[in-house]
Amino acid sequence: MSSVMLLGGLAVLAAALLVAGLRWPVLLVLGVLFTMSLDHLGRLGLGFLTANNLLKSATVAAVLLRLVLGGERIRLPAMLLHFVPFLAVAGLASFYSPEYVVAFNSWMRLVFIWVFTLIIANVLRGERELKLVVVVMAVVLATISVLAVVQASQAFSEGLLAIRRLGQAYSVGVRASATFFNPNKMAVHLGGMSILVFAGLPSIRRRWFRLFCFGSVLAGLLAILVSLSRSGFLMVGVAALGFLLSRRHRRHALALILLGLLAVTVILTATPYRDPLLDRFGSFGSLGDDSSGQARTSLLITGLYVFGDGPNALWGTGYKGYTRAMQSHLYPLMSHDAYYHTGIRNGHNVWIAILAELGVLGMLAILLFFATVYREFARLHRSRLSELQRCLLIGLVIYVSAKLVDFNLNPEFEENMFWYALGILGALSLSAANAPTDALPHEPDYQ
């Protein structure tokens, strides 16, 4: 009886979302910003039936229905078109993968993400929609950052107990505690959202809302700081350098850096976070010496062994087949992280995982896609854009560049925030499709 009531409730909710999507698809697209922020590791559901996937599915269904009824016209940005070769290679590789069930499910998820990104690009084409994105993203960033800080503080308290009881290292004890959010995933997610909100600051005219957005970015940075995530730290560093080079954002970037340094000083001197933070920052200089860094290095070398094994060099061992293939090509792993790292289905590096699983064909396909993305950046830079569009374009350049660096530490290629940002880029591309692409007189973005 309870199962029937649950399914009935889900059906009613899905129908309500579908009706809302038929009338206002932008509301569902904006709502995804909140659900994907809470939906890490499927915490708001089970399997595919999560809040995030339910909202995405309703959005896709509503837009497709509008398309059938003649009320919607879908345009395909060239950038997303150039991702189709990678989808084709990954789809074929899922059939000969030793983990074909996992591979096919992962491929279907990637196709679903691609379709939703296409919908984002078409729904957010207008200036008003982009303004709503900045507003909603700032509100979500502030809300989720506060929740993440509270959860991290709880984990820190539990970690201190583990340290005193078991004598563990500080960062290990803190990060091993049970939390609602996955520290690495949440830090990278909040990092991307912070970059895009900060990018829109120069275009905001209302002073109170500009202060709110600035405060939400500060909250995001605090959440990243207490997550003790090296991926998050790296993303913040790349973003800070990029915004300092931008004429539009330099003043805000300097203010944010000064406030950030003040916050770090207070945390290091007046809170118990001093030792775990110093331990985590210091680990950047010893990535090849500590057990975690040695395990990552071993996994990278294992991926190269898999890639170099005969025909694997051309078409790979099969999509998501790294875990099975690595057993016969295993480079000795260090004791601390051996089981932890071999339990995931990649080599903690997107590029090595693609090389091992999809071979040269997959690597060429993904390089073609990112080359198209940067070519689109160059085209949009020469197009006539509004102030908000140009500010977001700068933020997207910085964010995508930061993600390319982050892919060396973070295995999440299907990360929701990354593809949402690509959807915004597609929206800018469609908006400027009819604009002249020759050099236009405007103030330089960088100097």
GROMACS .gro file of C-alpha atoms in nm:
model
  447
    1MET     CA    1   0.000   0.000   0.000
    2SER     CA    2   0.278   0.241   0.089
    3SER     CA    3   0.454   0.165  -0.242
    4VAL     CA    4   0.135   0.239  -0.435
    5MET     CA    5   0.091   0.568  -0.249
    6LEU     CA    6   0.454   0.659  -0.315
    7LEU     CA    7   0.423   0.586  -0.686
    8GLY     CA    8   0.096   0.777  -0.697
    9GLY     CA    9   0.255   1.075  -0.528
   10LEU     CA   10   0.547   1.067  -0.770
   11ALA     CA   11   0.306   1.048  -1.064
   12VAL     CA   12   0.110   1.351  -0.939
   13LEU     CA   13   0.433   1.544  -0.879
   14ALA     CA   14   0.565   1.454  -1.225
   15ALA     CA   15   0.237   1.563  -1.384
   16ALA     CA   16   0.248   1.896  -1.198
   17LEU     CA   17   0.607   1.954  -1.308
   18LEU     CA   18   0.516   1.865  -1.665
   19VAL     CA   19   0.231   2.119  -1.668
   20ALA     CA   20   0.461   2.385  -1.520
   21GLY     CA   21   0.726   2.301  -1.779
   22LEU     CA   22   0.477   2.340  -2.063
   23ARG     CA   23   0.395   2.692  -1.947
   24TRP     CA   24   0.722   2.811  -1.792
   25PRO     CA   25   1.015   2.579  -1.883
   26VAL     CA   26   1.261   2.834  -1.748
   27LEU     CA   27   1.130   2.772  -1.394
   28LEU     CA   28   1.223   2.404  -1.413
   29VAL     CA   29   1.564   2.483  -1.561
   30LEU     CA   30   1.629   2.726  -1.275
   31GLY     CA   31   1.495   2.478  -1.019
   32VAL     CA   32   1.757   2.227  -1.127
   33LEU     CA   33   2.021   2.461  -0.980
   34PHE     CA   34   1.884   2.379  -0.635
   35THR     CA   35   1.813   2.007  -0.678
   36MET     CA   36   2.152   1.931  -0.830
   37SER     CA   37   2.316   2.111  -0.538
   38LEU     CA   38   2.143   1.879  -0.290
   39ASP     CA   39   2.146   1.563  -0.498
   40HIS     CA   40   2.507   1.448  -0.458
   41LEU     CA   41   2.533   1.071  -0.414
   42GLY     CA   42   2.154   1.038  -0.462
   43ARG     CA   43   2.077   1.156  -0.110
   44LEU     CA   44   1.735   1.289  -0.212
   45GLY     CA   45   1.615   0.962  -0.362
   46LEU     CA   46   1.719   0.615  -0.461
   47GLY     CA   47   1.891   0.511  -0.783
   48PHE     CA   48   1.764   0.717  -1.076
   49LEU     CA   49   1.458   0.836  -0.882
   50THR     CA   50   1.616   1.143  -0.729
   51ALA     CA   51   1.483   1.498  -0.704
   52ASN     CA   52   1.737   1.618  -0.957
   53ASN     CA   53   1.661   1.351  -1.217
   54LEU     CA   54   1.286   1.389  -1.167
   55LEU     CA   55   1.303   1.762  -1.235
   56LYS     CA   56   1.534   1.713  -1.533
   57SER     CA   57   1.309   1.443  -1.679
   58ALA     CA   58   1.002   1.666  -1.641
   59THR     CA   59   1.189   1.950  -1.814
   60VAL     CA   60   1.296   1.730  -2.105
   61ALA     CA   61   0.945   1.587  -2.142
   62ALA     CA   62   0.785   1.935  -2.132
   63VAL     CA   63   1.020   2.078  -2.395
   64LEU     CA   64   0.976   1.776  -2.623
   65LEU     CA   65   0.598   1.804  -2.587
   66ARG     CA   66   0.615   2.174  -2.673
   67LEU     CA   67   0.825   2.077  -2.974
   68VAL     CA   68   0.563   1.824  -3.091
   69LEU     CA   69   0.280   2.073  -3.036
   70GLY     CA   70   0.464   2.335  -3.238
   71GLY     CA   71   0.524   2.577  -2.954
   72GLU     CA   72   0.898   2.522  -2.927
   73ARG     CA   73   1.187   2.530  -3.170
   74ILE     CA   74   1.510   2.358  -3.072
   75ARG     CA   75   1.838   2.491  -3.211
   76LEU     CA   76   2.161   2.297  -3.178
   77PRO     CA   77   2.475   2.499  -3.094
   78ALA     CA   78   2.782   2.391  -3.290
   79MET     CA   79   2.964   2.331  -2.963
   80LEU     CA   80   2.717   2.063  -2.853
   81LEU     CA   81   2.707   1.916  -3.203
   82HIS     CA   82   3.080   1.849  -3.177
   83PHE     CA   83   3.022   1.639  -2.865
   84VAL     CA   84   2.828   1.382  -3.070
   85PRO     CA   85   3.149   1.203  -3.190
   86PHE     CA   86   3.248   1.140  -2.829
   87LEU     CA   87   2.899   1.011  -2.752
   88ALA     CA   88   2.926   0.777  -3.051
   89VAL     CA   89   3.269   0.644  -2.946
   90ALA     CA   90   3.155   0.595  -2.584
   91GLY     CA   91   2.834   0.425  -2.698
   92LEU     CA   92   3.020   0.176  -2.917
   93ALA     CA   93   3.279   0.119  -2.643
   94SER     CA   94   3.004   0.029  -2.396
   95PHE     CA   95   2.924  -0.286  -2.598
   96TYR     CA   96   3.272  -0.440  -2.564
   97SER     CA   97   3.334  -0.308  -2.214
   98PRO     CA   98   3.399  -0.572  -1.945
   99GLU     CA   99   3.154  -0.370  -1.733
  100TYR     CA  100   2.894  -0.340  -2.010
  101VAL     CA  101   2.593  -0.294  -1.779
  102VAL     CA  102   2.760  -0.010  -1.589
  103ALA     CA  103   2.899   0.127  -1.915
  104PHE     CA  104   2.561   0.136  -2.089
  105ASN     CA  105   2.392   0.298  -1.789
  106SER     CA  106   2.670   0.559  -1.770
  107TRP     CA  107   2.645   0.624  -2.143
  108MET     CA  108   2.268   0.673  -2.119
  109ARG     CA  109   2.324   0.917  -1.831
  110LEU     CA  110   2.575   1.109  -2.042
  111VAL     CA  111   2.326   1.126  -2.332
  112PHE     CA  112   2.058   1.247  -2.090
  113ILE     CA  113   2.293   1.518  -1.957
  114TRP     CA  114   2.374   1.623  -2.315
  115VAL     CA  115   2.003   1.653  -2.401
  116PHE     CA  116   1.936   1.858  -2.089
  117THR     CA  117   2.232   2.084  -2.171
  118LEU     CA  118   2.078   2.141  -2.515
  119ILE     CA  119   1.751   2.240  -2.347
  120ILE     CA  120   1.933   2.482  -2.114
  121ALA     CA  121   2.092   2.647  -2.418
  122ASN     CA  122   1.751   2.700  -2.580
  123VAL     CA  123   1.559   2.806  -2.270
  124LEU     CA  124   1.812   3.061  -2.139
  125ARG     CA  125   1.871   3.251  -2.463
  126GLY     CA  126   1.713   3.578  -2.348
  127GLU     CA  127   1.867   3.853  -2.137
  128ARG     CA  128   1.592   3.822  -1.876
  129GLU     CA  129   1.653   3.448  -1.839
  130LEU     CA  130   2.026   3.504  -1.786
  131LYS     CA  131   1.950   3.761  -1.516
  132LEU     CA  132   1.727   3.506  -1.345
  133VAL     CA  133   2.011   3.253  -1.361
  134VAL     CA  134   2.242   3.490  -1.171
  135VAL     CA  135   1.970   3.567  -0.913
  136VAL     CA  136   1.877   3.204  -0.849
  137MET     CA  137   2.238   3.089  -0.854
  138ALA     CA  138   2.332   3.349  -0.590
  139VAL     CA  139   2.044   3.242  -0.363
  140VAL     CA  140   2.124   2.872  -0.406
  141LEU     CA  141   2.496   2.935  -0.351
  142ALA     CA  142   2.431   3.116  -0.023
  143THR     CA  143   2.186   2.850   0.098
  144ILE     CA  144   2.394   2.546   0.007
  145SER     CA  145   2.715   2.704   0.135
  146VAL     CA  146   2.563   2.758   0.480
  147LEU     CA  147   2.437   2.398   0.485
  148ALA     CA  148   2.777   2.271   0.373
  149VAL     CA  149   2.959   2.470   0.643
  150VAL     CA  150   2.724   2.332   0.910
  151GLN     CA  151   2.779   1.977   0.785
  152ALA     CA  152   3.155   2.028   0.764
  153SER     CA  153   3.159   2.160   1.121
  154GLN     CA  154   2.970   1.851   1.235
  155ALA     CA  155   3.219   1.632   1.050
  156PHE     CA  156   3.504   1.824   1.207
  157SER     CA  157   3.370   1.763   1.558
  158GLU     CA  158   3.331   1.392   1.486
  159GLY     CA  159   3.674   1.386   1.326
  160LEU     CA  160   3.835   1.535   1.635
  161LEU     CA  161   3.684   1.255   1.842
  162ALA     CA  162   3.829   1.001   1.598
  163ILE     CA  163   4.167   1.171   1.617
  164ARG     CA  164   4.172   1.157   1.995
  165ARG     CA  165   4.044   0.800   2.001
  166LEU     CA  166   4.243   0.645   1.716
  167GLY     CA  167   4.531   0.887   1.668
  168GLN     CA  168   4.448   0.946   1.299
  169ALA     CA  169   4.593   1.225   1.089
  170TYR     CA  170   4.388   1.543   1.110
  171SER     CA  171   4.261   1.561   0.750
  172VAL     CA  172   4.186   1.187   0.741
  173GLY     CA  173   3.987   1.198   1.063
  174VAL     CA  174   3.784   1.501   0.959
  175ARG     CA  175   3.707   1.393   0.602
  176ALA     CA  176   3.626   1.033   0.697
  177SER     CA  177   3.334   1.140   0.916
  178ALA     CA  178   2.983   1.080   0.788
  179THR     CA  179   2.838   1.394   0.626
  180PHE     CA  180   2.541   1.475   0.408
  181PHE     CA  181   2.767   1.613   0.134
  182ASN     CA  182   3.061   1.453  -0.038
  183PRO     CA  183   3.342   1.703   0.040
  184ASN     CA  184   3.522   1.690  -0.296
  185LYS     CA  185   3.210   1.693  -0.511
  186MET     CA  186   3.048   1.972  -0.312
  187ALA     CA  187   3.364   2.186  -0.314
  188VAL     CA  188   3.399   2.159  -0.692
  189HIS     CA  189   3.027   2.224  -0.738
  190LEU     CA  190   3.031   2.533  -0.517
  191GLY     CA  191   3.351   2.648  -0.686
  192GLY     CA  192   3.182   2.650  -1.026
  193MET     CA  193   2.874   2.826  -0.894
  194SER     CA  194   3.089   3.086  -0.715
  195ILE     CA  195   3.280   3.161  -1.035
  196LEU     CA  196   2.962   3.223  -1.235
  197VAL     CA  197   2.798   3.437  -0.966
  198PHE     CA  198   3.116   3.641  -0.925
  199ALA     CA  199   3.139   3.681  -1.303
  200GLY     CA  200   2.802   3.856  -1.308
  201LEU     CA  201   2.892   4.112  -1.038
  202PRO     CA  202   3.005   4.400  -1.268
  203SER     CA  203   2.674   4.386  -1.458
  204ILE     CA  204   2.456   4.421  -1.144
  205ARG     CA  205   2.328   4.776  -1.098
  206ARG     CA  206   2.143   4.740  -0.768
  207ARG     CA  207   2.395   4.787  -0.493
  208TRP     CA  208   2.215   4.575  -0.235
  209PHE     CA  209   2.194   4.279  -0.470
  210ARG     CA  210   2.559   4.320  -0.569
  211LEU     CA  211   2.650   4.303  -0.199
  212PHE     CA  212   2.432   3.994  -0.158
  213CYS     CA  213   2.602   3.820  -0.452
  214PHE     CA  214   2.942   3.917  -0.314
  215GLY     CA  215   2.844   3.773   0.025
  216SER     CA  216   2.717   3.451  -0.132
  217VAL     CA  217   3.052   3.408  -0.307
  218LEU     CA  218   3.229   3.462   0.026
  219ALA     CA  219   3.006   3.196   0.182
  220GLY     CA  220   3.092   2.961  -0.104
  221LEU     CA  221   3.463   3.018  -0.051
  222LEU     CA  222   3.423   2.948   0.321
  223ALA     CA  223   3.243   2.622   0.244
  224ILE     CA  224   3.522   2.522   0.005
  225LEU     CA  225   3.781   2.609   0.268
  226VAL     CA  226   3.629   2.395   0.542
  227SER     CA  227   3.570   2.106   0.299
  228LEU     CA  228   3.950   2.053   0.294
  229SER     CA  229   3.920   1.965  -0.076
  230ARG     CA  230   4.237   2.007  -0.281
  231SER     CA  231   4.025   2.015  -0.598
  232GLY     CA  232   3.827   2.304  -0.454
  233PHE     CA  233   4.142   2.490  -0.349
  234LEU     CA  234   4.289   2.446  -0.698
  235MET     CA  235   3.974   2.576  -0.866
  236VAL     CA  236   3.968   2.885  -0.643
  237GLY     CA  237   4.333   2.958  -0.724
  238VAL     CA  238   4.282   2.933  -1.101
  239ALA     CA  239   3.967   3.147  -1.080
  240ALA     CA  240   4.141   3.417  -0.873
  241LEU     CA  241   4.418   3.444  -1.131
  242GLY     CA  242   4.169   3.462  -1.418
  243PHE     CA  243   3.956   3.735  -1.260
  244LEU     CA  244   4.263   3.941  -1.170
  245LEU     CA  245   4.346   3.949  -1.541
  246SER     CA  246   3.996   4.070  -1.630
  247ARG     CA  247   3.957   4.447  -1.638
  248ARG     CA  248   3.588   4.421  -1.550
  249HIS     CA  249   3.643   4.202  -1.245
  250ARG     CA  250   3.979   4.317  -1.110
  251ARG     CA  251   3.842   4.553  -0.844
  252HIS     CA  252   3.597   4.295  -0.710
  253ALA     CA  253   3.863   4.023  -0.727
  254LEU     CA  254   4.109   4.225  -0.518
  255ALA     CA  255   3.840   4.296  -0.257
  256LEU     CA  256   3.743   3.928  -0.245
  257ILE     CA  257   4.105   3.816  -0.212
  258LEU     CA  258   4.169   4.058   0.075
  259LEU     CA  259   3.855   3.946   0.259
  260GLY     CA  260   3.943   3.584   0.189
  261LEU     CA  261   4.291   3.627   0.334
  262LEU     CA  262   4.139   3.793   0.640
  263ALA     CA  263   3.896   3.503   0.682
  264VAL     CA  264   4.178   3.249   0.648
  265THR     CA  265   4.381   3.438   0.908
  266VAL     CA  266   4.090   3.436   1.153
  267ILE     CA  267   4.025   3.065   1.092
  268LEU     CA  268   4.390   2.974   1.141
  269THR     CA  269   4.428   3.177   1.459
  270ALA     CA  270   4.090   3.154   1.631
  271THR     CA  271   3.937   2.818   1.534
  272PRO     CA  272   4.035   2.450   1.566
  273TYR     CA  273   4.061   2.426   1.186
  274ARG     CA  274   4.423   2.542   1.194
  275ASP     CA  275   4.594   2.202   1.192
  276PRO     CA  276   4.374   2.026   0.932
  277LEU     CA  277   4.391   2.326   0.698
  278LEU     CA  278   4.769   2.355   0.722
  279ASP     CA  279   4.794   1.980   0.676
  280ARG     CA  280   4.578   1.997   0.363
  281PHE     CA  281   4.752   2.299   0.212
  282GLY     CA  282   5.091   2.143   0.282
  283SER     CA  283   4.989   1.826   0.100
  284PHE     CA  284   5.014   2.012  -0.234
  285GLY     CA  285   5.389   2.009  -0.194
  286SER     CA  286   5.401   1.638  -0.116
  287LEU     CA  287   5.148   1.486  -0.356
  288GLY     CA  288   5.405   1.232  -0.466
  289ASP     CA  289   5.515   1.145  -0.113
  290ASP     CA  290   5.198   1.091   0.090
  291SER     CA  291   4.998   0.771   0.057
  292SER     CA  292   4.709   0.937  -0.127
  293GLY     CA  293   4.940   1.095  -0.383
  294GLN     CA  294   5.129   0.769  -0.433
  295ALA     CA  295   4.801   0.584  -0.489
  296ARG     CA  296   4.692   0.842  -0.747
  297THR     CA  297   5.027   0.811  -0.924
  298SER     CA  298   4.995   0.434  -0.926
  299LEU     CA  299   4.648   0.457  -1.078
  300LEU     CA  300   4.773   0.691  -1.349
  301ILE     CA  301   5.055   0.454  -1.441
  302THR     CA  302   4.808   0.164  -1.440
  303GLY     CA  303   4.589   0.358  -1.684
  304LEU     CA  304   4.886   0.405  -1.916
  305TYR     CA  305   4.959   0.032  -1.893
  306VAL     CA  306   4.599  -0.043  -1.995
  307PHE     CA  307   4.623   0.205  -2.282
  308GLY     CA  308   4.947   0.055  -2.410
  309ASP     CA  309   4.814  -0.302  -2.420
  310GLY     CA  310   4.783  -0.385  -2.792
  311PRO     CA  311   4.452  -0.282  -2.954
  312ASN     CA  312   4.356  -0.086  -2.644
  313ALA     CA  313   4.572   0.196  -2.777
  314LEU     CA  314   4.329   0.256  -3.064
  315TRP     CA  315   3.981   0.199  -2.920
  316GLY     CA  316   4.043   0.136  -2.550
  317THR     CA  317   3.942  -0.138  -2.314
  318GLY     CA  318   3.576  -0.033  -2.315
  319TYR     CA  319   3.372   0.248  -2.163
  320LYS     CA  320   3.386   0.233  -1.781
  321GLY     CA  321   3.603  -0.079  -1.811
  322TYR     CA  322   3.901   0.064  -1.626
  323THR     CA  323   3.825  -0.113  -1.297
  324ARG     CA  324   3.815  -0.460  -1.453
  325ALA     CA  325   4.110  -0.402  -1.688
  326MET     CA  326   4.334  -0.261  -1.418
  327GLN     CA  327   4.337  -0.595  -1.233
  328SER     CA  328   4.561  -0.745  -1.501
  329HIS     CA  329   4.777  -0.432  -1.541
  330LEU     CA  330   4.804  -0.332  -1.177
  331TYR     CA  331   5.091  -0.108  -1.078
  332PRO     CA  332   5.163  -0.160  -0.705
  333LEU     CA  333   4.941   0.066  -0.496
  334MET     CA  334   5.029   0.207  -0.157
  335SER     CA  335   4.862   0.045   0.142
  336HIS     CA  336   4.663   0.341   0.276
  337ASP     CA  337   4.442   0.414  -0.025
  338ALA     CA  338   4.466   0.085  -0.217
  339TYR     CA  339   4.111  -0.035  -0.166
  340TYR     CA  340   3.960   0.312  -0.151
  341HIS     CA  341   4.094   0.418  -0.489
  342THR     CA  342   4.049   0.085  -0.668
  343GLY     CA  343   3.686   0.087  -0.560
  344ILE     CA  344   3.606   0.371  -0.802
  345ARG     CA  345   3.564   0.321  -1.174
  346ASN     CA  346   3.836   0.551  -1.302
  347GLY     CA  347   4.192   0.657  -1.244
  348HIS     CA  348   4.118   0.979  -1.054
  349ASN     CA  349   4.206   1.158  -1.378
  350VAL     CA  350   3.957   1.217  -1.659
  351TRP     CA  351   4.222   1.225  -1.931
  352ILE     CA  352   4.386   0.896  -1.830
  353ALA     CA  353   4.046   0.731  -1.788
  354ILE     CA  354   3.942   0.834  -2.141
  355LEU     CA  355   4.276   0.719  -2.281
  356ALA     CA  356   4.249   0.379  -2.113
  357GLU     CA  357   3.878   0.320  -2.179
  358LEU     CA  358   3.831   0.479  -2.524
  359GLY     CA  359   4.185   0.485  -2.662
  360VAL     CA  360   4.312   0.730  -2.922
  361LEU     CA  361   3.967   0.760  -3.082
  362GLY     CA  362   3.808   0.874  -2.758
  363MET     CA  363   4.089   1.117  -2.682
  364LEU     CA  364   4.066   1.273  -3.029
  365ALA     CA  365   3.688   1.305  -2.991
  366ILE     CA  366   3.709   1.483  -2.655
  367LEU     CA  367   3.990   1.711  -2.774
  368LEU     CA  368   3.775   1.805  -3.075
  369PHE     CA  369   3.494   1.899  -2.838
  370PHE     CA  370   3.705   2.122  -2.615
  371ALA     CA  371   3.874   2.280  -2.918
  372THR     CA  372   3.525   2.373  -3.040
  373VAL     CA  373   3.439   2.516  -2.698
  374TYR     CA  374   3.741   2.749  -2.705
  375ARG     CA  375   3.674   2.842  -3.066
  376GLU     CA  376   3.324   2.941  -2.953
  377PHE     CA  377   3.477   3.153  -2.677
  378ALA     CA  378   3.683   3.336  -2.940
  379ARG     CA  379   3.381   3.386  -3.167
  380LEU     CA  380   3.167   3.523  -2.884
  381HIS     CA  381   3.448   3.756  -2.779
  382ARG     CA  382   3.421   3.920  -3.122
  383SER     CA  383   3.041   3.934  -3.114
  384ARG     CA  384   2.819   4.214  -2.991
  385LEU     CA  385   2.710   4.113  -2.640
  386SER     CA  386   2.535   4.288  -2.355
  387GLU     CA  387   2.728   4.368  -2.038
  388LEU     CA  388   2.579   4.069  -1.856
  389GLN     CA  389   2.653   3.834  -2.145
  390ARG     CA  390   3.013   3.952  -2.170
  391CYS     CA  391   3.066   3.918  -1.795
  392LEU     CA  392   2.924   3.566  -1.800
  393LEU     CA  393   3.142   3.483  -2.100
  394ILE     CA  394   3.452   3.578  -1.900
  395GLY     CA  395   3.331   3.364  -1.611
  396LEU     CA  396   3.269   3.069  -1.844
  397VAL     CA  397   3.619   3.095  -1.992
  398ILE     CA  398   3.767   3.092  -1.641
  399TYR     CA  399   3.542   2.811  -1.519
  400VAL     CA  400   3.602   2.579  -1.816
  401SER     CA  401   3.978   2.643  -1.791
  402ALA     CA  402   3.967   2.565  -1.418
  403LYS     CA  403   3.775   2.244  -1.488
  404LEU     CA  404   4.033   2.132  -1.744
  405VAL     CA  405   4.293   2.163  -1.467
  406ASP     CA  406   4.059   2.001  -1.214
  407PHE     CA  407   4.011   1.699  -1.443
  408ASN     CA  408   4.366   1.597  -1.346
  409LEU     CA  409   4.252   1.545  -0.985
  410ASN     CA  410   3.878   1.491  -1.011
  411PRO     CA  411   3.723   1.199  -1.204
  412GLU     CA  412   3.376   1.358  -1.242
  413PHE     CA  413   3.337   1.433  -1.615
  414GLU     CA  414   2.956   1.421  -1.586
  415GLU     CA  415   2.953   1.683  -1.310
  416ASN     CA  416   2.620   1.871  -1.316
  417MET     CA  417   2.755   2.223  -1.269
  418PHE     CA  418   3.004   2.181  -1.552
  419TRP     CA  419   2.733   2.084  -1.800
  420TYR     CA  420   2.497   2.354  -1.674
  421ALA     CA  421   2.773   2.606  -1.749
  422LEU     CA  422   2.811   2.460  -2.098
  423GLY     CA  423   2.435   2.507  -2.138
  424ILE     CA  424   2.476   2.876  -2.053
  425LEU     CA  425   2.757   2.896  -2.309
  426GLY     CA  426   2.523   2.740  -2.564
  427ALA     CA  427   2.261   3.003  -2.475
  428LEU     CA  428   2.514   3.281  -2.537
  429SER     CA  429   2.608   3.116  -2.864
  430LEU     CA  430   2.248   3.099  -2.986
  431SER     CA  431   2.180   3.455  -2.869
  432ALA     CA  432   2.478   3.587  -3.064
  433ALA     CA  433   2.426   3.360  -3.367
  434ASN     CA  434   2.310   3.647  -3.588
  435ALA     CA  435   2.556   3.902  -3.449
  436PRO     CA  436   2.856   4.006  -3.663
  437THR     CA  437   3.170   3.812  -3.583
  438ASP     CA  438   3.420   4.070  -3.703
  439ALA     CA  439   3.606   4.288  -3.455
  440LEU     CA  440   3.368   4.529  -3.284
  441PRO     CA  441   3.463   4.842  -3.092
  442HIS     CA  442   3.441   4.760  -2.723
  443GLU     CA  443   3.663   4.793  -2.422
  444PRO     CA  444   3.911   4.506  -2.390
  445ASP     CA  445   3.825   4.237  -2.137
  446TYR     CA  446   4.188   4.179  -2.045
  447GLN     CA  447   4.475   4.419  -2.015
   0.00000   0.00000   0.00000
